[in-house]
XYZ file of C-alpha atoms in Angstrom:
446
model
C -33.605 -65.010 -8.266
C -35.204 -62.794 -5.630
C -32.580 -63.869 -3.092
C -29.812 -62.900 -5.516
C -31.414 -59.466 -6.038
C -31.549 -58.803 -2.298
C -27.874 -59.772 -1.913
C -26.821 -57.543 -4.825
C -28.633 -54.454 -3.517
C -27.396 -54.952 0.037
C -23.780 -55.343 -1.097
C -23.989 -52.167 -3.167
C -24.904 -49.955 -0.210
C -22.702 -51.644 2.396
C -19.458 -51.742 0.412
C -17.307 -48.643 0.008
C -14.801 -47.843 -2.665
C -11.344 -49.009 -1.572
C -9.270 -47.961 -4.591
C -5.561 -47.397 -4.016
C -4.653 -43.695 -4.361
C -1.346 -42.742 -5.840
C -1.299 -39.543 -3.773
C -3.635 -37.704 -1.402
C -3.436 -34.016 -0.522
C -4.928 -33.031 2.824
C -6.474 -29.631 3.476
C -3.692 -28.764 5.913
C -1.013 -29.732 3.387
C -2.757 -27.690 0.695
C -2.684 -24.578 2.900
C 0.881 -25.154 4.064
C 2.182 -25.563 0.518
C 0.295 -22.501 -0.725
C 1.729 -20.359 2.074
C 5.282 -21.526 1.419
C 4.962 -20.773 -2.309
C 3.060 -17.474 -2.131
C 4.900 -14.668 -3.993
C 2.905 -11.976 -2.188
C 4.138 -13.033 1.252
C 7.699 -13.255 -0.043
C 7.347 -9.811 -1.603
C 6.095 -8.383 1.689
C 9.200 -9.657 3.459
C 11.317 -7.653 0.989
C 9.083 -4.611 1.460
C 9.568 -4.969 5.192
C 13.342 -5.003 4.786
C 13.178 -1.951 2.508
C 11.124 0.037 5.029
C 13.491 -0.851 7.856
C 16.430 0.379 5.768
C 14.561 3.574 4.874
C 13.651 4.069 8.519
C 17.311 3.751 9.498
C 18.343 6.202 6.770
C 15.647 8.748 7.671
C 17.359 9.607 10.959
C 20.386 11.075 9.169
C 20.862 14.684 8.132
C 21.558 15.720 4.566
C 25.163 15.306 3.421
C 27.424 18.271 4.175
C 28.666 20.211 1.154
C 32.375 20.851 0.672
C 33.507 23.704 -1.582
C 36.906 24.951 -2.758
C 37.718 28.075 -4.774
C 40.415 30.548 -5.663
C 38.981 34.015 -5.164
C 39.966 37.441 -6.442
C 42.699 36.163 -8.751
C 44.178 39.113 -10.768
C 43.774 38.777 -14.508
C 46.908 40.739 -15.392
C 49.270 38.053 -14.132
C 47.262 35.386 -12.341
C 49.704 35.593 -9.454
C 48.583 34.370 -6.023
C 50.722 36.892 -4.110
C 50.105 39.995 -6.207
C 46.835 41.217 -4.669
C 45.986 41.145 -0.937
C 42.451 39.858 -1.562
C 43.558 36.795 -3.529
C 42.934 33.661 -1.471
C 42.476 29.923 -1.701
C 39.204 29.181 0.078
C 37.873 25.893 1.512
C 34.367 25.814 2.967
C 31.842 23.366 4.382
C 28.075 23.756 4.638
C 25.539 21.710 6.612
C 21.795 21.929 6.067
C 19.715 21.117 9.154
C 16.362 19.266 8.977
C 13.276 21.408 8.751
C 11.603 21.279 12.172
C 10.997 17.668 13.296
C 10.690 16.282 9.766
C 13.334 13.595 10.306
C 11.740 12.290 13.494
C 8.291 12.325 11.905
C 9.538 10.494 8.811
C 11.088 7.884 11.108
C 7.759 7.433 12.890
C 5.872 7.338 9.587
C 8.107 4.572 8.246
C 7.654 2.629 11.487
C 3.869 2.737 10.982
C 4.305 1.732 7.332
C 6.356 -1.250 8.491
C 3.512 -2.306 10.782
C 1.165 -1.806 7.862
C 3.148 -4.329 5.807
C 2.863 -6.778 8.721
C -0.895 -6.271 8.648
C -0.982 -6.723 4.877
C 0.874 -10.013 5.317
C -1.620 -11.121 7.976
C -4.513 -10.199 5.675
C -2.911 -12.052 2.770
C -2.266 -15.094 4.965
C -5.884 -15.226 6.131
C -7.189 -14.638 2.609
C -4.880 -17.308 1.201
C -6.009 -19.907 3.734
C -9.644 -19.140 2.968
C -9.183 -19.272 -0.811
C -7.258 -22.546 -0.697
C -9.787 -24.064 1.708
C -12.777 -23.153 -0.470
C -11.211 -24.566 -3.638
C -9.960 -27.683 -1.830
C -13.502 -28.238 -0.498
C -14.893 -27.978 -4.044
C -12.310 -30.564 -5.080
C -13.226 -32.790 -2.139
C -16.957 -32.502 -2.849
C -16.522 -33.386 -6.526
C -14.346 -36.373 -5.629
C -16.775 -37.685 -2.998
C -19.739 -37.086 -5.279
C -18.089 -39.121 -8.009
C -17.780 -41.982 -5.527
C -21.502 -41.743 -4.743
C -22.374 -41.623 -8.425
C -20.253 -44.710 -9.016
C -22.260 -46.501 -6.332
C -25.436 -45.384 -8.048
C -24.079 -46.622 -11.372
C -23.205 -50.008 -9.903
C -26.701 -50.235 -8.446
C -28.378 -49.392 -11.739
C -26.183 -51.829 -13.666
C -26.984 -54.658 -11.288
C -30.680 -53.820 -11.309
C -30.644 -53.706 -15.098
C -29.136 -57.198 -15.219
C -31.737 -58.544 -12.813
C -34.601 -56.803 -14.605
C -33.583 -58.079 -18.022
C -33.260 -61.571 -16.613
C -36.689 -61.458 -14.970
C -38.263 -59.976 -18.098
C -36.727 -62.580 -20.414
C -37.927 -65.363 -18.137
C -41.360 -63.810 -17.703
C -41.074 -63.763 -13.930
C -43.407 -61.705 -11.720
C -44.571 -58.326 -12.922
C -41.444 -57.329 -14.835
C -42.204 -55.301 -17.966
C -40.188 -53.716 -20.770
C -40.989 -50.316 -19.277
C -38.950 -51.340 -16.230
C -35.899 -51.745 -18.459
C -36.531 -48.358 -20.077
C -36.813 -46.688 -16.666
C -33.438 -48.057 -15.597
C -31.872 -47.025 -18.904
C -33.231 -43.496 -18.493
C -31.796 -43.367 -14.983
C -28.414 -44.519 -16.350
C -28.372 -41.750 -18.963
C -29.261 -39.146 -16.348
C -26.520 -40.518 -14.131
C -24.002 -40.267 -16.963
C -24.733 -36.540 -17.285
C -24.328 -36.055 -13.522
C -21.041 -37.940 -13.610
C -19.716 -35.793 -16.466
C -20.571 -32.603 -14.578
C -19.008 -33.878 -11.348
C -15.843 -34.940 -13.168
C -15.634 -31.515 -14.808
C -15.977 -29.868 -11.381
C -13.193 -32.080 -10.029
C -10.810 -31.183 -12.868
C -11.628 -27.465 -12.572
C -11.051 -27.433 -8.810
C -7.754 -29.281 -9.148
C -6.675 -26.858 -11.875
C -7.704 -23.872 -9.728
C -5.421 -25.057 -6.925
C -2.424 -24.789 -9.255
C -2.728 -20.986 -8.969
C -1.242 -21.220 -5.486
C 1.576 -23.639 -6.340
C 2.920 -22.343 -9.631
C 2.545 -25.800 -11.189
C -0.350 -28.153 -11.988
C -1.234 -30.913 -9.554
C -0.614 -34.468 -10.653
C -3.586 -36.013 -12.438
C -3.542 -38.978 -10.047
C -3.642 -36.795 -6.929
C -6.855 -36.840 -4.899
C -8.084 -34.918 -1.837
C -7.607 -36.623 1.503
C -10.401 -37.042 4.045
C -11.963 -33.830 5.337
C -11.017 -32.845 8.887
C -12.774 -29.646 9.965
C -9.984 -28.872 12.428
C -7.621 -28.399 9.472
C -9.555 -25.238 8.585
C -7.848 -23.633 11.609
C -4.338 -24.420 10.374
C -1.884 -21.850 11.716
C -4.247 -20.433 14.356
C -4.092 -21.029 18.105
C -7.822 -21.583 18.697
C -9.755 -24.803 18.091
C -13.247 -25.383 16.693
C -15.008 -25.268 20.068
C -13.327 -21.934 20.859
C -14.291 -20.639 17.421
C -17.945 -21.556 17.966
C -17.895 -19.708 21.309
C -16.359 -16.599 19.772
C -18.832 -16.593 16.889
C -21.732 -17.032 19.295
C -20.695 -14.624 22.062
C -18.648 -11.827 20.467
C -19.931 -8.550 19.056
C -18.669 -8.523 15.440
C -18.818 -4.736 14.989
C -16.320 -4.453 17.851
C -14.077 -7.502 17.384
C -13.708 -7.159 13.625
C -12.108 -3.738 14.034
C -8.979 -5.827 14.682
C -9.301 -7.733 11.403
C -6.205 -7.253 9.194
C -8.274 -5.718 6.388
C -9.751 -3.106 8.738
C -6.517 -2.705 10.674
C -4.669 -2.006 7.423
C -6.953 0.956 6.725
C -6.485 2.182 10.279
C -2.708 2.058 9.907
C -2.973 3.819 6.549
C -4.880 6.534 8.392
C -2.037 6.705 10.929
C 0.451 7.067 8.069
C -1.558 9.964 6.659
C -1.771 11.510 10.139
C 2.029 11.538 10.227
C 1.938 13.102 6.780
C -0.251 15.866 8.226
C 2.394 16.530 10.884
C 5.104 16.538 8.217
C 3.091 19.008 6.129
C 2.788 21.290 9.144
C 6.554 21.127 9.651
C 6.999 22.513 6.137
C 5.741 25.857 7.449
C 8.806 26.140 9.688
C 12.085 27.719 8.518
C 15.016 25.516 7.516
C 18.466 26.467 8.757
C 21.907 25.948 7.295
C 25.314 26.692 8.800
C 28.580 27.115 6.936
C 32.216 27.776 7.715
C 35.161 28.547 5.433
C 38.879 29.139 5.627
C 40.673 31.474 3.210
C 44.422 31.038 2.779
C 46.489 34.036 1.513
C 50.098 33.989 0.392
C 52.579 36.540 1.738
C 53.045 39.709 -0.268
C 55.739 39.951 -2.944
C 57.751 42.239 -0.665
C 57.716 39.581 2.071
C 55.016 41.164 4.237
C 52.885 38.626 6.041
C 49.191 38.374 5.227
C 46.628 36.947 7.655
C 44.302 34.152 6.526
C 40.510 34.572 6.643
C 37.909 32.544 8.582
C 34.225 32.963 7.759
C 31.144 31.690 9.639
C 27.595 31.969 8.370
C 24.002 31.033 9.019
C 21.323 30.742 6.345
C 17.584 30.324 6.716
C 14.850 29.953 4.146
C 11.606 31.816 4.756
C 8.563 29.716 3.775
C 6.121 32.427 4.803
C 5.608 33.718 1.276
C 4.261 30.289 0.161
C 1.960 29.899 3.173
C -1.240 29.420 1.123
C 0.372 26.475 -0.684
C 1.502 24.911 2.590
C -1.915 25.403 4.165
C -3.460 23.667 1.155
C -1.050 20.736 1.570
C -2.019 20.404 5.241
C -5.732 20.569 4.405
C -5.294 17.873 1.735
C -3.488 15.595 4.184
C -6.202 16.103 6.820
C -8.900 15.258 4.265
C -7.095 12.019 3.371
C -7.026 11.043 7.050
C -10.759 11.661 7.377
C -11.460 9.703 4.177
C -9.479 6.717 5.478
C -11.367 6.822 8.766
C -14.583 6.596 6.765
C -13.157 3.688 4.743
C -12.221 1.952 7.999
C -15.748 2.207 9.365
C -17.201 1.024 6.046
C -14.862 -1.986 6.003
C -15.789 -2.931 9.592
C -19.482 -2.703 8.695
C -18.943 -4.926 5.654
C -16.999 -7.536 7.627
C -19.523 -7.535 10.476
C -22.405 -7.897 8.021
C -20.675 -10.882 6.428
C -20.168 -12.401 9.884
C -23.841 -12.019 10.746
C -24.898 -13.579 7.452
C -22.488 -16.502 7.896
C -23.752 -17.122 11.446
C -27.304 -17.425 10.118
C -26.138 -19.750 7.346
C -24.181 -21.951 9.762
C -27.180 -22.296 12.079
C -29.413 -23.252 9.150
C -26.904 -25.796 7.851
C -26.595 -27.341 11.314
C -30.379 -27.803 11.467
C -30.492 -29.322 7.999
C -27.581 -31.622 8.808
C -29.339 -32.853 11.956
C -32.548 -33.385 9.963
C -30.755 -35.521 7.407
C -28.708 -37.499 9.919
C -31.464 -38.107 12.449
C -34.417 -38.389 10.088
C -34.139 -38.570 6.332
C -31.183 -40.961 6.124
C -32.818 -43.580 8.314
C -36.217 -43.098 6.694
C -35.063 -43.569 3.101
C -32.900 -46.521 4.091
C -35.857 -48.165 5.807
C -38.115 -47.421 2.846
C -35.629 -48.933 0.407
C -35.328 -52.126 2.431
C -39.098 -52.396 2.835
C -39.791 -51.944 -0.868
C -37.035 -54.370 -1.782
C -38.568 -57.019 0.432
C -41.994 -56.283 -1.021
C -40.672 -56.513 -4.572
C -39.117 -59.917 -3.957
C -42.551 -61.023 -2.765
C -44.182 -59.563 -5.912
C -46.183 -57.060 -3.840
C -44.391 -53.869 -4.974
C -43.789 -52.170 -8.312
C -40.245 -52.338 -9.645
C -40.124 -48.603 -10.351
C -40.814 -47.942 -6.691
C -37.791 -50.059 -5.748
C -35.556 -48.165 -8.172
C -36.790 -44.771 -7.013
C -36.321 -45.705 -3.351
C -32.708 -46.708 -3.868
C -31.998 -43.693 -6.039
C -33.505 -41.495 -3.346
C -31.142 -43.113 -0.868
C -28.177 -42.033 -2.996
C -29.669 -38.552 -3.412
C -30.014 -38.147 0.352
C -26.363 -39.123 0.786
C -25.439 -36.623 -1.925
C -27.481 -33.877 -0.241
C -25.904 -34.666 3.122
C -22.455 -34.460 1.529
C -23.341 -31.069 0.006
C -24.530 -29.804 3.401
C -21.350 -31.051 5.073
C -19.136 -29.313 2.503
C -21.197 -26.104 2.618
C -20.883 -26.142 6.401
C -17.099 -26.468 6.047
C -17.040 -23.567 3.568
C -19.067 -21.431 5.963
C -16.656 -22.275 8.767
C -13.711 -21.349 6.517
C -15.281 -17.937 5.885
C -16.017 -17.416 9.595
C -12.457 -18.418 10.468
C -11.190 -15.852 7.960
C -13.166 -13.166 9.791
C -12.809 -14.151 13.429
C -9.509 -16.023 13.884
C -7.074 -13.235 12.842
C -9.241 -10.630 14.600
C -9.218 -12.583 17.864
C -5.477 -13.203 17.729
C -4.798 -9.512 17.023
C -7.079 -8.523 19.906
C -5.301 -10.913 22.281
C -1.906 -9.641 21.107
C -2.915 -6.025 21.735
C -4.194 -6.942 25.206
C -0.896 -8.656 26.055
C 1.092 -5.620 24.896
C -1.115 -3.326 26.989
C -0.648 -5.482 30.087
C 3.096 -5.565 29.462
C 3.223 -1.761 29.391
C 1.555 -1.581 32.788
């Protein structure tokens, strides 16, 4: 009987679940599908097209105005040749832009177009992070269920052996041993229910990004940390170097969230220039041709040509225009403050995540190099002692349960480390790529 017990316990911890999966969704596939289905990114492409069209249209002047009239028509006969001042007049008028408003609007729309690009980059980074975090929750719940199933198999097999030993009156087996295993099974059932709930919730949460629920038989694929960098040019080793060596308060100024505020400040700066242009006069030119019929006695009458210039005088509303300029300047200053606040927030998050990653790395090393081997050795030692009737059964159960708990804790650390990396990638990867892009553009100019 003791030999059978040893074989059962050994098989439980050596074997791994080999169930056939109907479908497996990798982290990279989850991100790729979410990006392809994201309405926000699609909407930004339309916004980009709209701004380009507006930018093209902003270079044009206002439409010229065409006018026609019959002037000085006598009311006693309504004859066109009775009075010398009667004429058929055709005129055209063109209003010129006020100062450099058109050019400034063109530049403003160009900055707004870049702002949409930055918003898309921020959305892309945020989307990858959100999908990664939820997928990791899904992965953790799925892997934890597998561990709990192993624990359940262990407890079931131990229960069978314990009942058999108790019924046969072998060794030191007692009824309390059976009750201990049953209590452990009930506790395990609660853990399993919670883990299954977490799995269903995570899978349901992923449907937000796809517009449809995932199949109930779909499971997460194996975790590859490199997939967290999907769509970026750097690898994990480069990321670790950047996180370790870079100054976040400087680098994260290039983050899309911060860069978006900076571009919004540039848009408002153009609005300041446009407000200042409103203090300049606006000119209009017009020309008209007046046709006159010959007199009733046959005398010829000359036609009229008129040329004119008009200008509005905004000087009487100067206080209003000065107030508009002051308001625009204040908005620029407010956005500069928002930019600095955003950089500080991002850099603070980066510092916190660096500390967390270092702590998780230490804990992971402790579990891998120490605790895992220790609990495994303890379980084997107590199992051997129990078969020789020199150890208490409860000690054997607790040792093997502790072995499962250590594996569960190591899994939690591994997933938390992946989540921390996903958050660091969100901060550093787009910032580094934007910084490199700006450097390349600067070198190209020179």
